[in-house]
PDB file of C-alpha atoms in Angstrom:
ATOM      1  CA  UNK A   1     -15.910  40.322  -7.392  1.00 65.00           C
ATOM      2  CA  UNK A   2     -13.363  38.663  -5.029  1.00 63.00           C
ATOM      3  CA  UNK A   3     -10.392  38.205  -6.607  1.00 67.00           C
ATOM      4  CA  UNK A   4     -10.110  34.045  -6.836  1.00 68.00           C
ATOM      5  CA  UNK A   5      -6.988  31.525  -6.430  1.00 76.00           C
ATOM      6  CA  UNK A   6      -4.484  30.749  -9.337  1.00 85.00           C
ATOM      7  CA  UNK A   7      -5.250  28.127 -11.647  1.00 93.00           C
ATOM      8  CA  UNK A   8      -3.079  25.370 -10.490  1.00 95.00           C
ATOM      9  CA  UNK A   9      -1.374  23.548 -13.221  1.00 95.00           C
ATOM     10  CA  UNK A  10       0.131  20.162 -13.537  1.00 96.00           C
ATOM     11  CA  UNK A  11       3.266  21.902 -14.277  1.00 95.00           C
ATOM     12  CA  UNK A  12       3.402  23.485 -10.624  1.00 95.00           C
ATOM     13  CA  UNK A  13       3.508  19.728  -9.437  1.00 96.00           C
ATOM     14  CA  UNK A  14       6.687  18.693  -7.754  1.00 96.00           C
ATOM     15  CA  UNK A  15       8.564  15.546  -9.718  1.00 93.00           C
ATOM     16  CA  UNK A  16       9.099  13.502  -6.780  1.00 96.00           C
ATOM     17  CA  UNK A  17       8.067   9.560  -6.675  1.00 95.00           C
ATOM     18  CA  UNK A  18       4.930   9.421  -4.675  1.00 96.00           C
ATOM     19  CA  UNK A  19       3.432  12.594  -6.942  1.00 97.00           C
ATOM     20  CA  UNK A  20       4.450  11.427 -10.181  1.00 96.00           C
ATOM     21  CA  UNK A  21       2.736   7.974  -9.428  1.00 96.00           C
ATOM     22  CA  UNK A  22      -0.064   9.777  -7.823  1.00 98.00           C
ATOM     23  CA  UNK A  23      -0.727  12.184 -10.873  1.00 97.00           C
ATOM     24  CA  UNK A  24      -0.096   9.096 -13.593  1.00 97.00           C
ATOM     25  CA  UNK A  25      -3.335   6.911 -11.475  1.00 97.00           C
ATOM     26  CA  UNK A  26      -4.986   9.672 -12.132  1.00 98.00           C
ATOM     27  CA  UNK A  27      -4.581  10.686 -15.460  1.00 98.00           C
ATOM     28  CA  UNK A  28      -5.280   6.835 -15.837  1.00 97.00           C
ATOM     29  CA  UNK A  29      -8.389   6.966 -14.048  1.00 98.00           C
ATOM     30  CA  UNK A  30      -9.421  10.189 -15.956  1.00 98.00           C
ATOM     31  CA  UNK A  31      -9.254   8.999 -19.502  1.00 97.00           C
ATOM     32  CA  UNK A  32      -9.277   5.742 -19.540  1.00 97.00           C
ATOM     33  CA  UNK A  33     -11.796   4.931 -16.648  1.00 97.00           C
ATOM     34  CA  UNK A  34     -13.330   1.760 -17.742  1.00 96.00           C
ATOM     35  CA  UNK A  35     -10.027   0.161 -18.375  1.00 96.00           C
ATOM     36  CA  UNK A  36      -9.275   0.757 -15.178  1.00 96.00           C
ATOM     37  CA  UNK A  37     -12.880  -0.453 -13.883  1.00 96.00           C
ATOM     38  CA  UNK A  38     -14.983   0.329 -10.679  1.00 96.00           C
ATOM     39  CA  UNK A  39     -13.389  -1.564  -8.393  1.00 95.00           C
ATOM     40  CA  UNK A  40      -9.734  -0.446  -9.113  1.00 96.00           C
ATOM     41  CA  UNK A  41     -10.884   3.375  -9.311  1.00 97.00           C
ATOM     42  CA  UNK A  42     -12.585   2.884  -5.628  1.00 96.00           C
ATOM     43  CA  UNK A  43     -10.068   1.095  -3.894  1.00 96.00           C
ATOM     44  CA  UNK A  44      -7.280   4.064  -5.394  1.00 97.00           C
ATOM     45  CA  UNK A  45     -10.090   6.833  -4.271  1.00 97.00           C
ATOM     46  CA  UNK A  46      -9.363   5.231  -0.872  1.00 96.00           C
ATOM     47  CA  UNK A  47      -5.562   5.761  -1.321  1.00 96.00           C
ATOM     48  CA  UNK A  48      -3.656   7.880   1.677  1.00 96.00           C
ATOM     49  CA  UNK A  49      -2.061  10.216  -1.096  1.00 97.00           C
ATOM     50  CA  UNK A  50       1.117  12.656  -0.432  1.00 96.00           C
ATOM     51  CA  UNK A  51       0.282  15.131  -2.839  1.00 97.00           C
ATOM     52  CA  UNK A  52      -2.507  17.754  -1.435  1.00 97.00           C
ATOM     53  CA  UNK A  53      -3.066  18.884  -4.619  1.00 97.00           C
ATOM     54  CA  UNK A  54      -3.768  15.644  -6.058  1.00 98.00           C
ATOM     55  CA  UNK A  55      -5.391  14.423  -2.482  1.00 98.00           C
ATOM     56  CA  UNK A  56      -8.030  17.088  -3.856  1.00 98.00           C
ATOM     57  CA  UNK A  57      -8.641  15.561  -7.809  1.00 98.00           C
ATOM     58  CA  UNK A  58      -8.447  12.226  -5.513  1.00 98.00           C
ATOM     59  CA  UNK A  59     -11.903  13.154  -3.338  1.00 98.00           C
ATOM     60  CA  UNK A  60     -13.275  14.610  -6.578  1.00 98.00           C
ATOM     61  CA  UNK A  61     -13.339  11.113  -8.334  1.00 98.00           C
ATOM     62  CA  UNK A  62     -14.443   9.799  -5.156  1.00 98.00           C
ATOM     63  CA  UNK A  63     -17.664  11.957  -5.509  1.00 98.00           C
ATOM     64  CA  UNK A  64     -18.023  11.388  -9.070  1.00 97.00           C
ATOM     65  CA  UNK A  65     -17.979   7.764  -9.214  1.00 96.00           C
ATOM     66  CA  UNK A  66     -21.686   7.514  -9.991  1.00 96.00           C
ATOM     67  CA  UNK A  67     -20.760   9.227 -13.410  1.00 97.00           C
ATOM     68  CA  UNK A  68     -17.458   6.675 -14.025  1.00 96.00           C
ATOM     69  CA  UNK A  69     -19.215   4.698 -17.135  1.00 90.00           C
ATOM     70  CA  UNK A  70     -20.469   7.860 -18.838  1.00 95.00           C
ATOM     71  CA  UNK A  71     -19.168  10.309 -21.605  1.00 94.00           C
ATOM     72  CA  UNK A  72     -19.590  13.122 -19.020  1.00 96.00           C
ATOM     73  CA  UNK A  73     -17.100  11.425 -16.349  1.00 97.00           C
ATOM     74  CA  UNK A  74     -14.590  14.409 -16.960  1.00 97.00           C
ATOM     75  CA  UNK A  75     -17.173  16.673 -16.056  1.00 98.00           C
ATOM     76  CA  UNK A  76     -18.217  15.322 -13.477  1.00 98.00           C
ATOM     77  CA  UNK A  77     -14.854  15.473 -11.946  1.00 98.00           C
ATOM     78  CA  UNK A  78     -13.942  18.742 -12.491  1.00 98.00           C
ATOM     79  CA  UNK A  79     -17.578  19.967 -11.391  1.00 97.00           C
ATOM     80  CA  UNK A  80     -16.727  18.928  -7.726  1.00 98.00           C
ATOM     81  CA  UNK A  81     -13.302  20.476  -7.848  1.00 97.00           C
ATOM     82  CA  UNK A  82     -12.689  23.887  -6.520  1.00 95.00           C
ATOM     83  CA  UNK A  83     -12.133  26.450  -9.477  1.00 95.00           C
ATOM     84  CA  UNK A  84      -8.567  26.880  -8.905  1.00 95.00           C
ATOM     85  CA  UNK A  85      -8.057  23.265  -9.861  1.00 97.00           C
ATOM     86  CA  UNK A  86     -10.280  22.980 -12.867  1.00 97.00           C
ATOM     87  CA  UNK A  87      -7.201  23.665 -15.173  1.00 97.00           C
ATOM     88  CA  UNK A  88      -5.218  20.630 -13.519  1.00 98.00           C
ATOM     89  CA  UNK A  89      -8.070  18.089 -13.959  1.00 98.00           C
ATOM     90  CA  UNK A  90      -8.676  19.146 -17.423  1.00 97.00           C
ATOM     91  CA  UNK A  91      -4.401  19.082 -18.021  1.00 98.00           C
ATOM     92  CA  UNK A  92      -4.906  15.469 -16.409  1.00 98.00           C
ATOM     93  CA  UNK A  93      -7.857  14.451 -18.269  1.00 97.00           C
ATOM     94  CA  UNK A  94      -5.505  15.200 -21.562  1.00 97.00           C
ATOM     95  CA  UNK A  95      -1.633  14.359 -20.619  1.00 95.00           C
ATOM     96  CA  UNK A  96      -0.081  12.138 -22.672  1.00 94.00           C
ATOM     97  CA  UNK A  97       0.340   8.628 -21.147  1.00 94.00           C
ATOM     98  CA  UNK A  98       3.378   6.942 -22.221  1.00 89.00           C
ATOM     99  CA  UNK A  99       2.367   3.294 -23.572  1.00 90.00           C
ATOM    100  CA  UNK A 100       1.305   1.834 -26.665  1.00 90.00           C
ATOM    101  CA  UNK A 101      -2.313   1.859 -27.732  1.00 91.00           C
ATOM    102  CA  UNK A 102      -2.409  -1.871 -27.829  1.00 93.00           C
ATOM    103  CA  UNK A 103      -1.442  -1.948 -24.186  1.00 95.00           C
ATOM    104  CA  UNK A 104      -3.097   1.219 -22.847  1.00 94.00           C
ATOM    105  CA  UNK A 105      -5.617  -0.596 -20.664  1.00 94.00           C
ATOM    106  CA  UNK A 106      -3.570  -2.789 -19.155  1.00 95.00           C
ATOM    107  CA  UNK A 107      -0.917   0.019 -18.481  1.00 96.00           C
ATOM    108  CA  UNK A 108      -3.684   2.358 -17.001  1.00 96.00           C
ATOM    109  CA  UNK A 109      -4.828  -0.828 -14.695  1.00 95.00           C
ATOM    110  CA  UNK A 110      -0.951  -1.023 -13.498  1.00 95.00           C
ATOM    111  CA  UNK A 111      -1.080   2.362 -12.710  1.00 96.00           C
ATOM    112  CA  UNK A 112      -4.160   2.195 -10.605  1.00 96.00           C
ATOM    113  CA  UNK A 113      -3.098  -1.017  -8.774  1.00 96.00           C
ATOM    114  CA  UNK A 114       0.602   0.029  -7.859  1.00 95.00           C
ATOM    115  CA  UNK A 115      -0.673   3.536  -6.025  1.00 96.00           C
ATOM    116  CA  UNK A 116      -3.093   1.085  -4.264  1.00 96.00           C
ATOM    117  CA  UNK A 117      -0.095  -1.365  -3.914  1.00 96.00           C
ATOM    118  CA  UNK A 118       1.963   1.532  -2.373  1.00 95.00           C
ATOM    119  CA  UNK A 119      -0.754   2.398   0.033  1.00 95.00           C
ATOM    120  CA  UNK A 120      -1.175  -1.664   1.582  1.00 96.00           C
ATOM    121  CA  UNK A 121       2.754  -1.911   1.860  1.00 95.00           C
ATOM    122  CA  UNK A 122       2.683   1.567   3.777  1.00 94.00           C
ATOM    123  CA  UNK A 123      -0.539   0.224   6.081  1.00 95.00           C
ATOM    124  CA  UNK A 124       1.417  -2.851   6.092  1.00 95.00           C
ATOM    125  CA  UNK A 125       4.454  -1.253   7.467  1.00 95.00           C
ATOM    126  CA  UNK A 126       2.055   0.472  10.069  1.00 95.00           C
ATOM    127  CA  UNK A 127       0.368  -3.114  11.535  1.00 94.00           C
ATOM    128  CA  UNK A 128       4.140  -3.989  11.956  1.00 94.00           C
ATOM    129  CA  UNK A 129       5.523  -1.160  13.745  1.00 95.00           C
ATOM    130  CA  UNK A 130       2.220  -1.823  15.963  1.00 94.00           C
ATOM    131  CA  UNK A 131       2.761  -5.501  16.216  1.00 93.00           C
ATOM    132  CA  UNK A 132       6.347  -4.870  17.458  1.00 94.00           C
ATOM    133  CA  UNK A 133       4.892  -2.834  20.366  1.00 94.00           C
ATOM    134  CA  UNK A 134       2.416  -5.376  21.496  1.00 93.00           C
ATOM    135  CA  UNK A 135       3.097  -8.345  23.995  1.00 93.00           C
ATOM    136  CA  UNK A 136       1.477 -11.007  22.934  1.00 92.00           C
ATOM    137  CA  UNK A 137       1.518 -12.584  26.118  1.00 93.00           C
ATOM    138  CA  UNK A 138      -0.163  -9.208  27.781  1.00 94.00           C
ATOM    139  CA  UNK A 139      -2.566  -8.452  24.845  1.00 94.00           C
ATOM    140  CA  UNK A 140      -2.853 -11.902  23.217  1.00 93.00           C
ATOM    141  CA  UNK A 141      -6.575 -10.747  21.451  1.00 95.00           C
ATOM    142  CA  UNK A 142      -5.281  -7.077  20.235  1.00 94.00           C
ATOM    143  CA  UNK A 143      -1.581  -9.302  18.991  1.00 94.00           C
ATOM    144  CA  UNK A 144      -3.900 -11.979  17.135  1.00 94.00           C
ATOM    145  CA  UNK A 145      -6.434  -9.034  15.655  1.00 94.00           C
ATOM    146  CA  UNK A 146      -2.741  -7.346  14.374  1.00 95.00           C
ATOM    147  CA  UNK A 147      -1.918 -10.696  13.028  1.00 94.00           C
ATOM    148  CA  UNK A 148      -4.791 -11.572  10.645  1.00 95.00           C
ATOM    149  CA  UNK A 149      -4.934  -7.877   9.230  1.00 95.00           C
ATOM    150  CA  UNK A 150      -1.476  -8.468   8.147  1.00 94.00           C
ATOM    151  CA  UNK A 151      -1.966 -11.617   6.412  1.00 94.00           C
ATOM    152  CA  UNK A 152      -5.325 -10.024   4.911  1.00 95.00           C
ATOM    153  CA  UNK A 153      -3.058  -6.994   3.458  1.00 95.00           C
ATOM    154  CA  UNK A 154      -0.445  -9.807   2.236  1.00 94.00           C
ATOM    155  CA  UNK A 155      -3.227 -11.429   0.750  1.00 94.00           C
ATOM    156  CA  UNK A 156      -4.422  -8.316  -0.626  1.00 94.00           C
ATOM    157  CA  UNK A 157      -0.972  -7.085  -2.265  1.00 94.00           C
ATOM    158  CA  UNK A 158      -0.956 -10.621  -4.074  1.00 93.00           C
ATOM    159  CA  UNK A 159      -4.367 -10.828  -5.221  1.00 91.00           C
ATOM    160  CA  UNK A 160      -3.573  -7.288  -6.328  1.00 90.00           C
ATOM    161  CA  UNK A 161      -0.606  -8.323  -8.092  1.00 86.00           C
ATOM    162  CA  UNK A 162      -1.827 -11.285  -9.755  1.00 84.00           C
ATOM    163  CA  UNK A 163      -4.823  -9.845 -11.705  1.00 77.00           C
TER     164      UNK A 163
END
């Protein structure tokens, strides 16, 4: 047989901000998914992530979704993974999550909603940097268009915030 890739392991993540916040969503989203709920768990599945490793766990949820409600939602994640990364969705599925029991779902919705949070301000950032190289006057349609996606992401990141 063909010698296969290492088992990657949560431990061979890097600690930076963007990864820690990316694996914490989805240890969330792994074992506590209807806390977190359908909508939350899509919208972070849609999530630009910086981690590649966790990009991958990331598109697995995304293809699992039909199993979120059920007592087989860990296997159905790790199913779509590639073996190599069975050992870090299972190591996710498990890690300790540091917040009271009594608070747990709201923590684990948090979680969910600040990676998506992160992801609006960065496409936010993005409709800026492209609003600052359009004339209005030249392009008045394209500066407009620019315009109302920002105030829909504004809206967005509020809405987010508030619930």
């Amino acid at each position: 047989p063909e010698p296969r890739e290492p088992d990657i392991s949560i431990t061979d993540l890097p600690i930076d901000q963007p990864t820690r916040q990316e694996r914490d969503a989805l240890m969330a989203i792994l074992q506590y998914p209807k806390d977190v709920g359908r909508e939350l768990v899509l919208r972070a599945t849609g999530v630009r992530f910086a981690n590649q490793t966790l990009a991958v766990v990331r598109d697995a949820v995304a293809a699992s979704i039909g199993a979120l409600e059920s007592a087989e939602w860990v296997a159905a994640v790790t199913e779509q993974v590639p073996p190599s990364y069975i050992t870090l969705v299972q190591q996710l599925a498990v890690g300790p999550i540091p917040s009271r029991q009594d608070r747990m779902a709201a923590y684990c919705v948090r979680l969910a909603s600040d990676l998506i949070d992160r992801d609006l301000l960065r496409s936010k950032a993005e409709l800026l940097g492209a609003l600052q190289r359009t004339d209005a006057g030249a392009e008045p349609e394209r500066y407009a268009t620019l315009q109302r996606e920002r105030v829909g992401i504004e809206t967005d990141r509020r809405r987010l915030r508030d619930e």
